[in-house]
Every structure is written in structure tokens, then in C-alpha cells.
Coordinates of C-alpha atoms and ligand atoms in Angstrom, one line a residue:
X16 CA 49.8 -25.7 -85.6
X17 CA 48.7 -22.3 -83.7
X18 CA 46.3 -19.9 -85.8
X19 CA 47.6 -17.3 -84.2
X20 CA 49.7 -14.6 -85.9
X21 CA 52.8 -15.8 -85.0
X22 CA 51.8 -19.6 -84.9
X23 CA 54.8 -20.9 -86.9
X24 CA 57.1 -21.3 -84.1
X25 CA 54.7 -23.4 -81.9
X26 CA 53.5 -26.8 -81.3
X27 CA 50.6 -26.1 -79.4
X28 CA 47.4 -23.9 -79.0
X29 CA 48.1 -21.0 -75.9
X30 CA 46.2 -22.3 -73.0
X31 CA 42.6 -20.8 -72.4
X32 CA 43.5 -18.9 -69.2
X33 CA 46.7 -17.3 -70.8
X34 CA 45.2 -16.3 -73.8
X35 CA 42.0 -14.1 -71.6
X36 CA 44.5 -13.1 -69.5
X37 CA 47.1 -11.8 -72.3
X38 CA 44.3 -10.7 -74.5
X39 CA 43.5 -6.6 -74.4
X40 CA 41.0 -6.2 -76.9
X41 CA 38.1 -5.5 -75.0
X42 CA 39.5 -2.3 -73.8
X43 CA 42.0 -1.1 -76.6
X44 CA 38.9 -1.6 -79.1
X45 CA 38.3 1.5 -78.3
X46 CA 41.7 2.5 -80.6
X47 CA 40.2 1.3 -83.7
X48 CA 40.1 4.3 -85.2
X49 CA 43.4 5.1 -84.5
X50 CA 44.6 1.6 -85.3
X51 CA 43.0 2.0 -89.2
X52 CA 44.4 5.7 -89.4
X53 CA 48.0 4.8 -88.2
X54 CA 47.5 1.2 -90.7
X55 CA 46.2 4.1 -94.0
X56 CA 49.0 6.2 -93.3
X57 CA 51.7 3.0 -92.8
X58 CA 50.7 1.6 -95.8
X59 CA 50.7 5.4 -97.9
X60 CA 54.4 5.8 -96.9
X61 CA 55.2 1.5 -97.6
X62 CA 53.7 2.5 -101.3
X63 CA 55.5 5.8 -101.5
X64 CA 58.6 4.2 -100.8
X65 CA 58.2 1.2 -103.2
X66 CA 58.0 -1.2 -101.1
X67 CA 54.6 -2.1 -101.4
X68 CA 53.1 -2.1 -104.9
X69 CA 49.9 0.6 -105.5
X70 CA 47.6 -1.9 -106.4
X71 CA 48.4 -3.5 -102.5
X72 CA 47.8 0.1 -101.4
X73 CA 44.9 0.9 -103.1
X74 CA 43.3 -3.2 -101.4
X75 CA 44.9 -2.2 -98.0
X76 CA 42.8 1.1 -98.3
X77 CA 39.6 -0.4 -99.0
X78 CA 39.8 -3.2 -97.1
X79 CA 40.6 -1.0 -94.0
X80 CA 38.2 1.7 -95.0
X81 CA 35.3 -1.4 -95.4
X82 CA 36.7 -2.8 -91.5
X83 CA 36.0 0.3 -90.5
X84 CA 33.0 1.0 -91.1
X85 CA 31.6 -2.6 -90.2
X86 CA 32.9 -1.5 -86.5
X87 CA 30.9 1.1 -86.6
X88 CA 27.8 0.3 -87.8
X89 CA 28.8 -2.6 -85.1
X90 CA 28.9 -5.9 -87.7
X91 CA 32.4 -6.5 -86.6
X92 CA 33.2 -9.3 -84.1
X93 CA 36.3 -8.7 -82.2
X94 CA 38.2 -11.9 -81.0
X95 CA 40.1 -12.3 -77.8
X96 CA 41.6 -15.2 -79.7
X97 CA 43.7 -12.5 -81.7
X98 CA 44.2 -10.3 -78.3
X99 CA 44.0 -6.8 -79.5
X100 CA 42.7 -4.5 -82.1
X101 CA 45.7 -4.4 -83.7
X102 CA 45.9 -7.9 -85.1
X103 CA 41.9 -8.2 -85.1
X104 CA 42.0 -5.6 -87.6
X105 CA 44.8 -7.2 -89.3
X106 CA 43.6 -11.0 -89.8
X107 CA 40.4 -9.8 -91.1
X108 CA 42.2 -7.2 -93.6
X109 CA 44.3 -10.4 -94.6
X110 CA 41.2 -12.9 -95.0
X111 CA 39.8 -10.6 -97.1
X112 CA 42.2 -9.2 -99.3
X113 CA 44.8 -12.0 -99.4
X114 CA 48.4 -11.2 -99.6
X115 CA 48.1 -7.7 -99.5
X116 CA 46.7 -7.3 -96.4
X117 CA 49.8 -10.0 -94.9
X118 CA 52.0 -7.5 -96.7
X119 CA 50.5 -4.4 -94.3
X120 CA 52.9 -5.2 -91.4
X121 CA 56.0 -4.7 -93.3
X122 CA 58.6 -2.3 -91.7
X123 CA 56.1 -2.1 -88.5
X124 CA 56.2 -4.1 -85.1
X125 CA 52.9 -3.8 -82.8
X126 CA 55.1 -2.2 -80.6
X127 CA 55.3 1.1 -82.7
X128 CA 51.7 0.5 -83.5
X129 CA 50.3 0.2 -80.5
X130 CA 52.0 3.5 -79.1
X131 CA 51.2 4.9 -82.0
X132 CA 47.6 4.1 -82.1
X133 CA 47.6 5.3 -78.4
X134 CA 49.3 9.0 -78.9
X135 CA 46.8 9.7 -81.6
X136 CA 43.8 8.5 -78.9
X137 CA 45.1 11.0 -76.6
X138 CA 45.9 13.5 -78.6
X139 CA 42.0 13.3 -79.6
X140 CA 40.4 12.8 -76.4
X141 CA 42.6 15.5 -75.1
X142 CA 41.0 17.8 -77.6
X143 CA 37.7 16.9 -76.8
X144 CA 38.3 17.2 -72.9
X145 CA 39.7 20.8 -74.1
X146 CA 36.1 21.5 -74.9
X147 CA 34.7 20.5 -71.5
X148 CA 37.1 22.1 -69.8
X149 CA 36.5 25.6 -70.8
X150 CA 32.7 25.1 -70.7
X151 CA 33.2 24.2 -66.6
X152 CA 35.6 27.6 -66.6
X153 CA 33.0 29.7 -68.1
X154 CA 30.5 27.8 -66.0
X155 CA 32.3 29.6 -63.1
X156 CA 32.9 32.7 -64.6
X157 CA 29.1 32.7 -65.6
X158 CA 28.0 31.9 -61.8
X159 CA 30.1 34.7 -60.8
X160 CA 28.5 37.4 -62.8
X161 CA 25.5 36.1 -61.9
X162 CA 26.2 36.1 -58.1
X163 CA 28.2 39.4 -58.2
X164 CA 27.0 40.7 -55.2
X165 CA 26.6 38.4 -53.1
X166 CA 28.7 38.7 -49.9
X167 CA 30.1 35.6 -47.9
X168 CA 32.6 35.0 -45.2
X169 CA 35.6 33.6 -46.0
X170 CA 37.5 30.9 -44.1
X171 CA 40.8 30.1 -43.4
X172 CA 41.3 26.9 -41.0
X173 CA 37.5 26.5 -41.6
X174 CA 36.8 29.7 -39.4
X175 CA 35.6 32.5 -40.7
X176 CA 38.3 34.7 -41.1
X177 CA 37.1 37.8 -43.6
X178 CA 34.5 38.5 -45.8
X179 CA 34.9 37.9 -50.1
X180 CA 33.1 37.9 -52.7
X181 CA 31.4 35.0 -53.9
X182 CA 32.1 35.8 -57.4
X183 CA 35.9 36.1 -56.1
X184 CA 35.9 32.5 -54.7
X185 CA 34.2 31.2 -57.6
X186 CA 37.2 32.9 -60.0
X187 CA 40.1 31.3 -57.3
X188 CA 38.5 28.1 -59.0
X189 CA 38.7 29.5 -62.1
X190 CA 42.2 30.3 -62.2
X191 CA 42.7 26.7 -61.5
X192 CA 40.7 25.1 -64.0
X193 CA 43.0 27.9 -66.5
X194 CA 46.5 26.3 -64.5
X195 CA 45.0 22.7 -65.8
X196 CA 44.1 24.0 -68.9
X197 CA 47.7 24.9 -70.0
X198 CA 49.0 21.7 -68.4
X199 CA 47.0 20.0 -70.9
X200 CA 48.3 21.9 -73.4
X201 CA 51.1 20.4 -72.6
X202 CA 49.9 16.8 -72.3
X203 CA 49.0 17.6 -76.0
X204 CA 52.4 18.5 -77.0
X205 CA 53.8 15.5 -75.9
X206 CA 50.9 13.4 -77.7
X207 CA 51.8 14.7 -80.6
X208 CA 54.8 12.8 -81.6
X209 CA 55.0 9.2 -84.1
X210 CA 56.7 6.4 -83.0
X211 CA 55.9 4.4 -86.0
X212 CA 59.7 3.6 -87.6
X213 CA 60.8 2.3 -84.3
X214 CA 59.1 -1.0 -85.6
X215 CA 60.1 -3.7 -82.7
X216 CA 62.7 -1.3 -81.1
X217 CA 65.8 -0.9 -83.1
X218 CA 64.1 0.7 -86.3
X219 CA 64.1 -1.4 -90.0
X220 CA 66.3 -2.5 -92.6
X221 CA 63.7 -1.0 -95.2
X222 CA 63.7 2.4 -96.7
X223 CA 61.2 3.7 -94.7
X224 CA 60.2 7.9 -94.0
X225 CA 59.5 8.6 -90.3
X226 CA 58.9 11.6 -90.7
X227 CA 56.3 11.1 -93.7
X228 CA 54.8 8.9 -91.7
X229 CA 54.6 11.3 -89.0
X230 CA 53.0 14.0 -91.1
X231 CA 50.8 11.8 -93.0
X232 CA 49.2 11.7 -89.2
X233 CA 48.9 15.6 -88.4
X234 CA 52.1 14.5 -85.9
X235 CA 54.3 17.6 -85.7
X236 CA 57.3 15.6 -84.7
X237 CA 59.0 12.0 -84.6
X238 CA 60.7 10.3 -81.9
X239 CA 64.5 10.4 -82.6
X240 CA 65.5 7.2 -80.7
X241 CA 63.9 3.9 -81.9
X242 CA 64.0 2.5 -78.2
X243 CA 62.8 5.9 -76.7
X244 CA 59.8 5.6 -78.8
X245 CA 58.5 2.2 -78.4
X246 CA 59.6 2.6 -74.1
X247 CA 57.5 6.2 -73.9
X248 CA 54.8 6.5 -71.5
X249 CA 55.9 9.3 -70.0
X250 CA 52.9 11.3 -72.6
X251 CA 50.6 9.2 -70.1
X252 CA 51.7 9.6 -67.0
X253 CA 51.6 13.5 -68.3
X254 CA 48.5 13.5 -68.8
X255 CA 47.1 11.7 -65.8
X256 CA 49.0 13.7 -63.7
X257 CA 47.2 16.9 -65.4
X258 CA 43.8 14.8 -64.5
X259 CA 45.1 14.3 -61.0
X260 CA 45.3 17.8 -60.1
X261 CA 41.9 18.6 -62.3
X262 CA 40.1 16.1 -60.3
X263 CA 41.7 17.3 -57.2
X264 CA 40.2 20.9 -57.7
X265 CA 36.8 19.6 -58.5
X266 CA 37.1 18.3 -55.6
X267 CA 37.5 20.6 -53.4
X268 CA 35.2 22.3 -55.0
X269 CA 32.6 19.8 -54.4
X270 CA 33.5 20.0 -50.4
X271 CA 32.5 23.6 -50.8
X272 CA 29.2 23.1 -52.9
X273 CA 28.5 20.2 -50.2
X274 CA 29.3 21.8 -47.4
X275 CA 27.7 25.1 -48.6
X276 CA 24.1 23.0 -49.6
X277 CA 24.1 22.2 -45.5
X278 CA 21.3 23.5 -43.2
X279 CA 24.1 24.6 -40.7
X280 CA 25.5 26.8 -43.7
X281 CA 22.5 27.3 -46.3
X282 CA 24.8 29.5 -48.8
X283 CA 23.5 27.7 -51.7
X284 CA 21.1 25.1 -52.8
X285 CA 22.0 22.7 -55.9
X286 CA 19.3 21.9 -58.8
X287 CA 16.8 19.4 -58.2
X288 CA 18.5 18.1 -61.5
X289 CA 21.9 17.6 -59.7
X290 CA 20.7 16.3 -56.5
X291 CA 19.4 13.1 -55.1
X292 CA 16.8 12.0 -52.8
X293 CA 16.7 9.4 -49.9
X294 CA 14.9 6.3 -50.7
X295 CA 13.8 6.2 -47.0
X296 CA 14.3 10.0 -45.4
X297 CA 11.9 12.1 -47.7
X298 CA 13.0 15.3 -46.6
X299 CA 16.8 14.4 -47.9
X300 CA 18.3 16.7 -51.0
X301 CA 21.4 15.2 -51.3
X302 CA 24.7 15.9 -53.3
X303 CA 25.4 12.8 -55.2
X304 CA 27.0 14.3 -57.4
X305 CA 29.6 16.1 -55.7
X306 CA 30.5 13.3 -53.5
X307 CA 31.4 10.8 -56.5
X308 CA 33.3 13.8 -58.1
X309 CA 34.9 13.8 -54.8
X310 CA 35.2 10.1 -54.2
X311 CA 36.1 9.5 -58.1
X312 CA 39.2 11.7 -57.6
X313 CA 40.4 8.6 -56.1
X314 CA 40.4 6.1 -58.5
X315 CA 42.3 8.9 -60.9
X316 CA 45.3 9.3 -58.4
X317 CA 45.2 5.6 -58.3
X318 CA 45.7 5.3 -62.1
X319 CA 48.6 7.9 -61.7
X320 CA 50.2 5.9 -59.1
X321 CA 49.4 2.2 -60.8
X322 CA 51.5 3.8 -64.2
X323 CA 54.2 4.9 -62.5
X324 CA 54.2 1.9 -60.7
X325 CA 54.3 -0.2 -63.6
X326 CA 57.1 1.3 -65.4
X327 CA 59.8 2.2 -62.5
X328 CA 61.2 -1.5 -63.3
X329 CA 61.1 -2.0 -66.9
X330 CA 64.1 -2.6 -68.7
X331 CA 64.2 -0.7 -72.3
X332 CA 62.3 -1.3 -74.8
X333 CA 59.0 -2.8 -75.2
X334 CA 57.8 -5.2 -71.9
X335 CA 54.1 -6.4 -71.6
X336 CA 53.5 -4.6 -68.6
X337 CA 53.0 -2.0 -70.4
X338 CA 49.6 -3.1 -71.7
X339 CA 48.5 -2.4 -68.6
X340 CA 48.8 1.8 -69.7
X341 CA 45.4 2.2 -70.8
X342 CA 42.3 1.0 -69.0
X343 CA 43.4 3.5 -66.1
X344 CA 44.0 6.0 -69.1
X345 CA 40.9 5.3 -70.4
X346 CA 39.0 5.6 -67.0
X347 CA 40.7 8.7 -66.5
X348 CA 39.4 9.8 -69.5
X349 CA 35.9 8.9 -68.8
X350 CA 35.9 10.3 -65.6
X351 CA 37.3 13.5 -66.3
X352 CA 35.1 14.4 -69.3
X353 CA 32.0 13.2 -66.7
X354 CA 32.8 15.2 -64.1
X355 CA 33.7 18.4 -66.1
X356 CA 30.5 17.9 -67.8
X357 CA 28.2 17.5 -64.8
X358 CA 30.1 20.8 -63.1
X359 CA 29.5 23.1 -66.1
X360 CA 25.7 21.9 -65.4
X361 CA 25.4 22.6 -61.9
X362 CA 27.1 25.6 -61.5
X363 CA 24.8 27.4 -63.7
X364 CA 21.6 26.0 -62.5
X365 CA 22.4 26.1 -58.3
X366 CA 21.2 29.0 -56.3
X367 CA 23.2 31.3 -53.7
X368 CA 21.5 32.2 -50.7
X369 CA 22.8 35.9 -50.3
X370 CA 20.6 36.7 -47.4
X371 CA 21.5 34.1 -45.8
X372 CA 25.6 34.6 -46.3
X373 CA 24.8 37.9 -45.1
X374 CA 23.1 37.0 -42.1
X375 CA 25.8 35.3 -40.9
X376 CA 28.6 37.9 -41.7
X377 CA 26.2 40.1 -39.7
X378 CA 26.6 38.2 -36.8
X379 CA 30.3 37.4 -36.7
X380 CA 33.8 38.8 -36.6
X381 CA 34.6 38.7 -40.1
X382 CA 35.0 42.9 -40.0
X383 CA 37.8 42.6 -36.9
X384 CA 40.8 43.0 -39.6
X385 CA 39.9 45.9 -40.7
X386 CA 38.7 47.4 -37.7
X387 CA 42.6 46.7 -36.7
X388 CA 43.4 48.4 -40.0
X389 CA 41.2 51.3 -39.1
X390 CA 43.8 52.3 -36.6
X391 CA 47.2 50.9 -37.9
X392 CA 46.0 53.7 -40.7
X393 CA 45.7 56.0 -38.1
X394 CA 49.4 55.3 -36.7
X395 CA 49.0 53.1 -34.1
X396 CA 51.6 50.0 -34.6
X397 CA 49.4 47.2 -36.3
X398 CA 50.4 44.6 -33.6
X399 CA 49.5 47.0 -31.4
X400 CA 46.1 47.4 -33.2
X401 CA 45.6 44.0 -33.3
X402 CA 45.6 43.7 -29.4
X403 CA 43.3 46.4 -29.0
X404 CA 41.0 44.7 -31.4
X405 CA 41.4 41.4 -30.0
X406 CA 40.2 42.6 -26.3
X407 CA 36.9 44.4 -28.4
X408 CA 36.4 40.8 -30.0
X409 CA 36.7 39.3 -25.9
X410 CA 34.2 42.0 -24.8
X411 CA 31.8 41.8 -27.6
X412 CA 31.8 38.2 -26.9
X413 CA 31.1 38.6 -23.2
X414 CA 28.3 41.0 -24.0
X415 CA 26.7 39.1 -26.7
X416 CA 27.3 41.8 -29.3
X417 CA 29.3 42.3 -33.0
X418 CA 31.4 44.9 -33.3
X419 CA 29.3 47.5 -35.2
X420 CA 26.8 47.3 -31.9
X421 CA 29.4 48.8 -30.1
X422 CA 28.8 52.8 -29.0
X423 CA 30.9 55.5 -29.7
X424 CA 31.8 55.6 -26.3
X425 CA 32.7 52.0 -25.7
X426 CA 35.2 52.5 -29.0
X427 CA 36.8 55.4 -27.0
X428 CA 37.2 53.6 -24.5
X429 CA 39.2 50.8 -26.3
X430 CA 41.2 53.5 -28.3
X431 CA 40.9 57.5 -28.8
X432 CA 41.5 56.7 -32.3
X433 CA 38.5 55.7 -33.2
X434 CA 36.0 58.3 -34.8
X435 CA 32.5 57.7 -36.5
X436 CA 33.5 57.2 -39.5
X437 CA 35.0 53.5 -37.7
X438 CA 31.1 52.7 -37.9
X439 CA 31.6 53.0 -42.1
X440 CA 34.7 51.0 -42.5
X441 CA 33.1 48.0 -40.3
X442 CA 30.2 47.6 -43.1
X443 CA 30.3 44.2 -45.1
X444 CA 30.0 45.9 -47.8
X445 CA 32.9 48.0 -47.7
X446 CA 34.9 45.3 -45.9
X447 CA 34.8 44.0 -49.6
X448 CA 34.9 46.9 -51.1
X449 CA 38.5 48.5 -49.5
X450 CA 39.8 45.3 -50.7
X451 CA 40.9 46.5 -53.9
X452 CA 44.8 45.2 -54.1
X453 CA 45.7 43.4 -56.8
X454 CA 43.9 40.1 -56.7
X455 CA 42.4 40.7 -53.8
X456 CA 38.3 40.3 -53.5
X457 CA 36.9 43.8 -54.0
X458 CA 34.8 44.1 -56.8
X459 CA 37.1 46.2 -59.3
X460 CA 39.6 43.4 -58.9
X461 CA 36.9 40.8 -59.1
X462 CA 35.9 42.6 -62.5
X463 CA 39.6 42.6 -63.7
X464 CA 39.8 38.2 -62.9
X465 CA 36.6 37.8 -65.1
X466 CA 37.5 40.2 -67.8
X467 CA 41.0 38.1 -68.1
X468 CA 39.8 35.1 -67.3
X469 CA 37.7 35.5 -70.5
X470 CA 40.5 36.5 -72.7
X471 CA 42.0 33.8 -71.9
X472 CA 38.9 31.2 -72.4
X473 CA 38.9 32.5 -75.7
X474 CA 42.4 32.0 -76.2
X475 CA 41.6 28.3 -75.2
X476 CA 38.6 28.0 -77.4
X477 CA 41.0 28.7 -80.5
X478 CA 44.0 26.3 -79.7
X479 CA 40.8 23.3 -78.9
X480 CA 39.5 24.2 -82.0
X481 CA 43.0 23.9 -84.1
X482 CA 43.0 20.4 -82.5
X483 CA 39.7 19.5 -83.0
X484 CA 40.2 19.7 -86.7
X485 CA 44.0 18.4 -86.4
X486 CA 42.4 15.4 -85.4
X487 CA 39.4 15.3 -87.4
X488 CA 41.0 12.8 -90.6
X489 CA 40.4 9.9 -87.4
X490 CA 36.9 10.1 -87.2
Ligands
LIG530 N1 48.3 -5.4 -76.9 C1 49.7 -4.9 -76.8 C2 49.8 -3.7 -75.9 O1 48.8 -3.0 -75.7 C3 50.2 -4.6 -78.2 C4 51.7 -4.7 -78.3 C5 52.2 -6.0 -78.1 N2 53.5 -6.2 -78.5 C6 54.1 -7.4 -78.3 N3 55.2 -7.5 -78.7 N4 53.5 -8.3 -77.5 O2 50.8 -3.3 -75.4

């Protein structure tokens, strides 16, 4: 006969090759903690309830508490022979405390343990990613205060279009690290709710408490529908569709910084710390980093797209396929709390070249808008404006000069409008500095973004530090 769990109803030992291939230990190992919590709390409420005795209780505890432990100090050999955590943990609470440990599984399927274990693993790592991902926002914020003066040109279609702040660019990826943060928030929220009572699917015949369960756990809710519960993934594809969009703006973030650490554009240079060299080209300095946060955004999409793809077809309630949730999960997790990590790092230790971003603004168009807006003010139709401007732009190219070269006369001589005081409004500095609409890049606005932007870290800091020590009893 089988010595598997559920050997009683078969003849024969599983095949070699079906058993590696059904087993999903060596990834969901990484649940143990979960596994013991969700098995302590399980086996509270069985007791509660009388339908365990306490003396089971108290063995289930310390035989549990023991297993525990042995995994950690790393004396515990998981077996693909018993394919996951769950019934690893299990057998070896059963060899060594006897009955009491076969009575553990009462009133529980591994379907509404394994979710189980799996909404408490997110609802941890997503507290702990909470943390990295205000230290990369304040990273930015940081960088920005640092930089506050520095000027650069600002692109739209990759041309340079008008000058900004760099401070102000570095706060538009701010704000999006702030959008991901409250998406996350609610990738928490849908964590945090127990499946265990669904047992198999259709819930028990046993006198079991949910809801005790569920608060016995730090979860603020139960599922209401057995089959809803044990068929949920939808807190997964949640949450990997919050990484998606996180990796996507570090991404794009880490065109700029790669673009920007150039020789064509020079605007900043990463730390020796975060950079690479060529094991052949000894002048290379290249950003490694940022291309692997870039590259790495695609295997995170992938795991988005391999989840949904997995579950469009299944039939309610619990299917295997849907073993197949969390290594992608778990990448996703690993890769996100990486590359968050790595950009709180190298924002704060790269350098911006403000010379250099004023050089170039110096020897560009970037001021044409607001020469245009110079005489709009002044009454002249803006379309009309931007024609007049647009022909400067042509001569200035034909001549080989910017804008502020031109003399008074030749600004007559595109429009009467223009006085000398056209010679203060074409300035960088004041091209930045007019810009003072809401949100837009002049430096009292700029100001405003940072000053919110930090209420609202430390808004963030507080809710990641309520879940840190929801989660805490799992450790
Ligand atoms: N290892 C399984 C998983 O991760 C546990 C649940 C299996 N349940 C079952 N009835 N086969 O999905």
C-alpha cells in the first residue's frame, strides 16, 4: 500500500515522474510559517469548539512549535515524496505526536489551507515591500532636494521641448511610486481575508467558527462563500498587477537614468557602487543595474499574464492548476523588493551634471514657448504668436544662433511687440521660474509636490507599520 497521505485507496506507489512533477514543496516551503500559524490557530478553534480534546491541543502546539523551529535552525528535511509543506509539516507532526497530530486535519481540506497559508504570505511580504517602497519614494524626494536647482530640458517625443526642474521630474516619479503605494494598499485589503471553513469546497459538517478562525489570524474578514474561497486568486492577480505597473515605472525610470549616464547626454553619472565595468573595454561605466530593472519588468508582466492565463478556464472550486499561483508570485516578490531596494541606493548616491544640463538648454530652443507667450500676453493671438516664433526658430537656425543672441533690432523686426524686457523672460532660469501653475515645474510648485509628497510618506510609514506588527505573531 501507498505511504502517502491518502494511500488507502490505492494499489500502487505514484510513479517517479508524476510525483516530481505534482510535488510543490520546493517552492511553497517558503509558507511554512504560514502553514504552522494557519495549523496553531486551526487547531485553537478545533479545541475551542470541542472537537478536539485540550490535551491534543496542547501536543498539536508543541509539536508544531518544535517543527518550526527545526526549519529554522534548518534540521528539517522536506520531502517531495509528501509534495508540499502542507502535508510535510503534517506527517512529521503525526510521527511524532501520534494521534493527535492525525487529528489536526479535522474540519480542514488543503484546499482552504493552502489559500490560507498563501493570503497570510502576501499579506506579510506586502508589508515588508511597503517598507521598500517608501524608502525608493523618499529616495526621490531626497535627490530632488538635493538637486533643487538644477535646470534640464524637458522632452516630449524625445525632443527637447521646455525646460523643468530636475527636482520636478524626479517628483513625476514620485507621484507614481505614491499611485502604487495605495494600490498595494489595496492588494493588502484583499489579503486579508480567511478562507479556512471552506475545508474542500462546500464547508464542514463540524461545528466549526470561521470567523474565530479568522481573528485568531489578525484576518479582518472571512470569505462568505465556501467555493469563492477555496477558487480566489483574484488577491494574486491583484497584487501582480500592482507589481506590473511598479516595475513598469522603474522602468522607465531606468531609461532615463540610462539614457541620462550617456556621453551624448552627460546629465548624470551613477555610483561606482551601481555600475559595472567591461571585462574587455576599460573605459566602460555601465548601468547594469538599470537595464535588469528594465529587462526584469519582463518576467513580472509575464507572471501577470501566466495567472490570468491559468485561471480563465477553471471550473469552480479547487483545480490543480492552480498550484501553479505562486512561483511567479514569489518571483514577483523577489524582484520587486530587489529592484526597489537597489533604486532607493542609487538615487541617493548618483550625481547630476547641472552644468552640463545647462549647457545644453543654452544652446537650444527650449525658451521658444515662452517667447510665444511673451507676445500672446501682449495681445497678439497665440497662434499667431506661435508663427512669428516659429520663423525666429527658422532664422536663428540659418544663422547659427539661439534666441537670446538675437538683437533688439532683429526682434523688431519679427514683431513691434517685443521690448527688452523679451531678453528677461527668455532666461532658463525664469523659463522655470514663470512656470508656477498648479503642478507645473516652477520651484514654488516643486516645493508644494515635496512638502505633500512627504505628508503623505508619512502617512504610508504608519499604515506599514500597523501591518508590520499585524503580521508579526508569523514570524
Ligand atoms: N500543493 C497544493 C497547491 O499548492 C495544495 C492543495 C492541494 N489540494 C489538492 N486537493 N490537491 O495548490
Amino acid at each position: 500500500m501507498s505511504e502517502m497521505m491518502w494511500g488507502g485507496r490505492f494499489q500502487k506507489a505514484e510513479e517517479r515522474s508524476a510525483l516530481d512533477f505534482n510535488a510543490s514543496v520546493s517552492y511553497d516551503c517558503r509558507m511554512y510559517k504560514e502553514d504552522i500559524a494557519g495549523s496553531l490557530a486551526h487547531a485553537s478553534m478545533l479545541a475551542d469548539r470541542g472537537i478536539i480534546s485540550k490535551e491534543d491541543l496542547e501536543k498539536i502546539t508543541g509539536g508544531l512549535l518544535k517543527i518550526k523551529k527545526e526549519i529554522e535552525e534548518g534540521r528539517f528535511a522536506f520531502s517531495v515524496e509528501l509534495e508540499d509543506v502542507h502535508m510535510n509539516v503534517e506527517k512529521r507532526l503525526t510521527d511524532d505526536i501520534g494521534d493527535a497530530g492525525a487529528r489536526l486535519h479535522t474540519a480542514r481540506s488543503r484546499n482552504d489551507q493552502c489559500a490560507a497559508d498563501l493570503h497570510m504570505y502576501m499579506r506579510r511580504h506586502i508589508a515588508k515591500l511597503a517598507e521598500k517602497l517608501i524608502a525608493a519614494e523618499e529616495a526621490l524626494i531626497g535627490v530632488s532636494e538635493k538637486y533643487k536647482d538644477v535646470i534640464l530640458p524637458g522632452y516630449t517625443h524625445m525632443q527637447r521641448a521646455q525646460p523643468v526642474l530636475f527636482a520636478h521630474h524626479m517628483m513625476a516619479y514620485c507621484a507614481m511610486l505614491q499611485r502604487d503605494f495605495e494600490r498595494l494598499v489595496g492588494c493588502y485589503e484583499m489579503a486579508d481575508a480567511s478562507p479556512l471553513g471552506a475545508c474542500a469546497l462546500a464547508g464542514t459538517t463540524y461545528p466549526t467558527m470561521p470567523k474565530e478562525t479568522a481573528e485568531k489570524l489578525h484576518f479582518s474578514k472571512c470569505y462568505g462563500n465556501s467555493l469563492d474561497a477555496v477558487s480566489d486568486r483574484d488577491y494574486l492577480l491583484q497584487f501582480l498587477s500592482f507589481a506590473s505597473i511598479c516595475m513598469m515605472h522603474l522602468s522607465r525610470l531606468s531609461e532615463e537614468l540610462i539614457l541620462w549616464s550617456t556621453g551624448e547626454f552627460g546629465f548624470i553619472e551613477l555610483d561606482d557602487g551601481y555600475s559595472t565595468g567591461s571585462s574587455i573595454m576599460p573605459q566602460k561605466k555601465n548601468p547594469d543595474i538599470c537595464e535588469l530593472v528594465r529587462g526584469k519588468t519582463g518576467r513580472v508582466y509575464g507572471h501577470l499574464v501566466a495567472l490570468l492565463t491559468v485561471m480563465k478556464g477553471l471550473p469552480l472550486a479547487y483545480d490543480k492548476d492552480m498550484q501553479e499561483d505562486k512561483e511567479g508570485v514569489f518571483d514577483t516578490i523577489d524582484t520587486l523588493r530587489f529592484a526597489l531596494d537597489i533604486y532607493a541606493g542609487m538615487l541617493s548616491t548618483m550625481t547630476v551634471n547641472g552644468a552640463r544640463t545647462r549647457a545644453v538648454l543654452e544652446n537650444d530652443f527650449s525658451n521658444a514657448t515662452d517667447m510665444a507667450d511673451y507676445l500672446a500676453k501682449k495681445g497678439l493671438p497665440f497662434r499667431r504668436a506661435h508663427a512669428v516664433v516659429g520663423n525666429a526658430v527658422a532664422y536663428c537656425i540659418e544663422n547659427r544662433k539661439v534666441l537670446l543672441a538675437l538683437t533688439m533690432e532683429e526682434f523688431k523686426k519679427m514683431s513691434p511687440l517685443f521690448e527688452t524686457d523679451i531678453y528677461e523672460v527668455l532666461q532658463i532660469e525664469n523659463c522655470v521660474k514663470n512656470r508656477d501653475s498648479y503642478g507645473g515645474t516652477g520651484p514654488e510648485q516643486v516645493k508644494r509636490q515635496q512638502r505633500e509628497a512627504k505628508k503623505i510618506v508619512s502617512r504610508q510609514k504608519k499604515l506599514a507599520a500597523e501591518w508590520k506588527e499585524a503580521n508579526a505573531f508569523i514570524e
